[in-house]
Every structure is written in C-alpha cells, then in structure tokens.
Coordinates of C-alpha atoms in Angstrom, one line a residue:
Chain A
A101 CA 0.3 9.0 61.2
Q102 CA -2.5 9.9 63.6
K103 CA -1.4 9.5 67.1
I104 CA -4.9 9.3 68.6
T105 CA -7.5 7.4 66.6
Q106 CA -11.0 7.5 67.7
T107 CA -13.0 5.2 64.7
Q108 CA -16.7 5.9 66.1
P109 CA -18.1 8.9 64.8
G110 CA -21.1 8.5 67.0
M111 CA -22.9 6.3 69.5
F112 CA -26.4 5.4 70.9
V113 CA -27.2 3.9 74.3
Q114 CA -30.2 3.8 76.4
E115 CA -30.3 5.7 79.5
K116 CA -29.0 3.4 82.7
E117 CA -27.3 1.1 80.1
A118 CA -22.9 0.8 80.3
V119 CA -21.5 2.0 77.4
T120 CA -17.8 2.1 75.8
L121 CA -16.3 4.7 73.5
D122 CA -13.1 3.4 71.4
C123 CA -9.4 4.8 71.9
T124 CA -6.3 3.9 70.1
Y125 CA -3.0 5.6 70.1
D126 CA 0.3 5.6 68.5
T127 CA 3.2 6.2 70.4
S128 CA 7.1 4.5 70.8
D129 CA 7.7 6.8 73.9
P130 CA 7.3 4.4 77.3
S131 CA 6.1 7.3 79.4
Y132 CA 3.0 9.0 78.1
G133 CA -0.4 10.4 79.6
L134 CA -3.9 9.3 78.4
F135 CA -7.1 11.7 79.0
W136 CA -10.5 11.7 78.2
Y137 CA -12.3 14.8 77.7
K138 CA -16.2 15.6 77.6
Q139 CA -17.3 18.2 75.3
P140 CA -21.2 19.3 75.8
S141 CA -22.6 21.4 73.6
S142 CA -21.8 24.2 75.5
G143 CA -18.1 23.9 74.4
E144 CA -16.0 23.7 77.3
M145 CA -14.0 20.7 77.5
I146 CA -14.5 18.9 80.9
F147 CA -11.7 16.6 82.1
L148 CA -13.0 13.2 83.1
I149 CA -10.4 10.5 83.4
Y150 CA -6.4 10.4 83.3
Q151 CA -4.4 7.0 82.9
G152 CA -0.4 7.0 83.1
S153 CA 1.4 4.3 81.1
Y154 CA 3.3 3.1 84.2
D155 CA 0.1 2.9 86.2
Q156 CA -0.8 -1.1 87.1
Q157 CA -4.1 -0.6 87.7
N158 CA -7.1 0.9 85.2
A159 CA -8.0 4.6 86.4
T160 CA -11.6 4.7 87.8
E161 CA -13.2 8.0 88.4
G162 CA -16.8 7.8 89.9
R163 CA -18.8 6.5 86.7
Y164 CA -16.3 6.6 84.4
S165 CA -13.2 3.7 84.2
L166 CA -10.7 3.4 81.7
N167 CA -9.7 0.3 79.9
F168 CA -5.9 0.5 79.6
Q169 CA -4.9 -2.0 77.1
K170 CA -0.9 -1.5 77.2
A171 CA 0.0 -4.0 74.4
R172 CA -3.1 -3.4 71.9
K173 CA -2.6 0.6 72.7
S174 CA -5.9 1.0 73.3
A175 CA -7.2 3.2 76.3
N176 CA -11.1 2.6 76.2
L177 CA -13.6 4.8 78.3
V178 CA -16.3 3.1 79.7
I179 CA -19.3 4.6 81.0
S180 CA -21.7 3.2 83.3
A181 CA -25.4 3.5 84.3
S182 CA -25.8 6.5 81.4
Q183 CA -27.6 9.6 82.4
L184 CA -29.3 12.0 79.6
G185 CA -26.4 14.6 81.1
D186 CA -23.9 12.1 79.2
S187 CA -24.9 13.4 75.8
A188 CA -22.0 15.2 74.7
M189 CA -18.7 14.6 72.3
Y190 CA -16.2 12.9 73.7
F191 CA -12.3 13.1 73.0
C192 CA -9.1 11.3 73.7
A193 CA -5.6 12.9 74.6
M194 CA -2.5 11.9 74.5
R195 CA 0.9 13.5 76.4
E196 CA 3.7 11.6 75.3
G197 CA 7.2 12.1 77.4
P198 CA 8.0 12.7 81.1
G199 CA 8.6 16.2 79.9
S200 CA 6.3 17.0 77.4
E201 CA 3.3 19.5 78.0
K202 CA 1.6 19.0 74.7
L203 CA -1.5 17.3 74.3
V204 CA -2.8 14.8 71.0
F205 CA -6.4 14.9 70.8
G206 CA -8.5 12.7 68.7
K207 CA -11.4 13.8 66.2
G208 CA -13.9 13.2 69.1
M209 CA -17.1 11.0 69.3
K210 CA -20.5 12.1 69.8
L211 CA -22.3 10.2 72.1
T212 CA -26.2 10.6 72.5
V213 CA -27.9 9.0 75.6
N214 CA -32.1 8.1 74.8
P215 CA -34.2 8.0 77.7
Chain B
E191 CA -12.1 27.3 93.0
A192 CA -13.2 28.9 90.2
G193 CA -12.0 27.4 86.6
V194 CA -11.0 28.9 83.6
A195 CA -12.7 32.2 82.8
Q196 CA -12.2 33.4 79.0
S197 CA -14.2 36.2 77.2
P198 CA -15.8 36.9 75.2
R199 CA -18.0 33.4 74.8
Y200 CA -18.9 34.6 71.1
K201 CA -17.3 37.1 68.2
I202 CA -18.8 37.8 65.0
I203 CA -15.9 39.6 62.6
E204 CA -15.1 40.1 59.0
K205 CA -12.0 39.2 57.2
R206 CA -9.1 41.7 57.5
Q207 CA -10.1 42.7 60.7
S208 CA -8.8 42.2 64.0
V209 CA -9.9 40.2 67.2
A210 CA -8.5 39.5 70.8
F211 CA -9.5 37.0 73.5
W212 CA -9.0 37.0 76.9
C213 CA -8.2 34.0 79.3
N214 CA -8.0 33.8 83.1
P215 CA -6.5 30.7 84.3
I216 CA -7.2 28.8 87.6
S217 CA -5.7 30.8 90.7
G218 CA -1.9 29.5 90.9
H219 CA -1.7 27.6 87.9
A220 CA 1.6 28.5 86.4
T221 CA 1.1 27.0 82.9
L222 CA -1.0 28.1 80.7
Y223 CA -2.5 27.1 76.6
W224 CA -4.5 28.2 74.0
Y225 CA -5.8 25.5 71.8
Q226 CA -8.1 26.1 68.5
Q227 CA -10.5 23.9 68.0
I228 CA -12.3 23.7 64.4
L229 CA -15.5 22.5 63.7
G230 CA -15.2 18.4 63.3
Q231 CA -11.7 18.1 64.9
G232 CA -10.1 18.1 68.5
P233 CA -8.5 21.0 69.8
K234 CA -4.8 21.7 68.2
L235 CA -2.1 23.6 70.6
L236 CA -1.5 27.4 69.4
I237 CA 1.0 28.3 72.3
Q238 CA 2.2 27.2 75.9
F239 CA 3.0 29.6 78.6
Q240 CA 4.9 28.9 81.6
N241 CA 4.8 31.9 83.9
N242 CA 5.0 34.9 81.7
G243 CA 7.5 33.2 79.3
V244 CA 6.6 30.7 76.0
V245 CA 7.3 27.0 76.1
D246 CA 5.8 25.9 72.9
D247 CA 4.4 28.2 69.9
S248 CA 5.7 26.1 67.3
Q249 CA 2.1 25.8 65.8
L250 CA 1.4 29.5 66.1
P251 CA 0.5 31.5 63.0
K252 CA 3.2 34.0 63.9
D253 CA 2.3 36.4 60.4
R254 CA -1.0 36.8 61.9
F255 CA -1.4 35.5 65.6
S256 CA 0.2 37.1 68.8
A257 CA -0.7 35.9 72.2
E258 CA 0.9 37.1 75.4
R259 CA 0.9 36.5 79.4
L260 CA 2.6 39.9 80.9
K261 CA 1.9 39.2 84.6
G262 CA 2.5 35.2 84.8
V263 CA -1.8 35.4 85.1
D264 CA -4.1 36.7 82.6
S265 CA -3.3 36.0 78.8
T266 CA -4.6 37.5 75.3
L267 CA -4.4 36.1 72.2
K268 CA -4.8 38.0 69.3
I269 CA -5.7 37.7 65.6
Q270 CA -5.0 40.2 63.0
P271 CA -5.7 40.2 60.2
A272 CA -8.0 37.2 60.3
K273 CA -9.1 35.1 57.5
L274 CA -12.0 32.8 56.9
E275 CA -9.9 29.6 57.9
D276 CA -9.6 31.1 61.3
S277 CA -13.1 30.5 62.4
A278 CA -13.2 28.5 65.4
V279 CA -13.4 27.5 69.2
Y280 CA -10.6 29.3 71.2
L281 CA -9.9 27.5 74.0
C282 CA -7.7 28.3 76.8
A283 CA -6.1 26.1 79.5
S284 CA -4.3 26.2 82.6
R285 CA -2.5 23.3 84.6
A286 CA -1.0 23.2 88.0
T287 CA 2.8 22.6 88.3
L288 CA 3.0 22.0 91.6
G289 CA 1.0 19.6 94.2
A290 CA -1.7 17.4 93.2
G291 CA -3.2 16.8 89.6
T292 CA -0.1 18.1 87.6
D293 CA -0.9 16.2 84.7
T294 CA -4.5 17.8 83.7
Q295 CA -5.1 20.4 81.9
Y296 CA -8.2 22.4 82.6
F297 CA -10.6 24.0 79.8
G298 CA -12.5 27.3 80.3
P299 CA -15.7 27.4 78.2
G300 CA -13.7 28.9 74.7
T301 CA -14.5 31.9 72.7
R302 CA -16.5 31.1 69.4
L303 CA -15.1 33.1 66.7
T304 CA -16.6 33.4 63.0
V305 CA -15.2 35.5 60.1
L306 CA -17.5 36.2 57.6

C-alpha cells in the first residue's frame, strides 16, 4: 500500500493566487513527521515545511502553510500569493516512528504558475 | 552556511561501465543519505550513514552499488557495472543530529546519470 498519495499530477494557478496541493498518508504509528519539498527543474530538493504528528498547530513558513487534518490523514500544502518562481515539482514525504530516519516520498505533482 | 555539495552534476556512460558520485554534506551533519530518483517518481532511499557507519542499506542493490563514508564527512556512491535501469538522479542529503532542526534532511543538487 502506498504510504504517501499525491493524486494531482499537475496544477495551474495564476500568479498572486493561493493554491492547495493535496497529500494523504497512511501509517499506524502514532509518531510521525510530514514534510513538503520543492524540486525545481534544476533538480535540487528544497525543504519547505515540516509538521510533527503531535504538533498542536498547523505549521507555517512564510507563504507556506500545512493544513494538517490528522483524522483524515491529510497534510495539504497551501501556498499563498503564488509567484512565478513557485513553478516546480512538489513532493510530500513522511518519516514514521520516533526513531526512524527513512523518508518515504509521494510521486510528486507539478505546479505551474501563470503570469 | 554552505549546503550539500555533489559532483558531477551530469554523467553519461554506457551500460556495463562504472561510475562514482561524490557528496559533501553540510558541515557538522553526522547523518548522510543517498537517494535514487527515477524520472516521474519520488526519491527512494538507497543508504544511510551515521558518521562513517551504515545505518540502513536495505534498498541498496549490493551486487552493483557500493557506498562509503570513510572519515564521517564526504561520501562516495559507486555503480559497477551500470545497467540501463540505473538512469536516474542520485541525490545526497544530510541531517543534523544535535541542536535545532534535527528532523529535516537537506538535499544537494543531485547527479543526473544517463546510462546508454
């Protein structure tokens, strides 16, 4: 079974608009971490935001926020005020367990920001 | 603070040849990872080092892949002999084990390998 599911293969958004990228996950471990990474065409994976399973509040980092709905096992990334430079692949990833190191990634989705 | 460095950025080889990739992690990061990212997929962990010891190499194809981190800093990933299906981007990542931000893995720019 897939641990991380990203069902949107691609999305288009107008510059300055907000966009939500979907991610659902599957785990039976009560302790886990969720990550979003951005991968531009240059190839580097850029860390955006982290949410721990015990965190009471949704994580925010500048224009990025994570809509964490634990009961639904979803961890959607919200980008406010999209910029042209946000065009990239976006990957959701999960680390299971307090002692685990391994990140399991989804297949990613491509965001295109139009001027 | 300098990020994770990798070289080369691109490599084209013929099948059955050998190739090596180099990674220099963020200074002070004890944990180092190598990932393989096949086109259209998310990265998959190949091997994880803690200092110079291997923590997890369960997904490393050991008949052809090898990796080392001799002094607990730089690391080298080798493929010998390469197969067509090894064409991918090889990403190196590192993580701090002390202080703030120990949950996050930081990635290098990757090496794009094409096997012909």
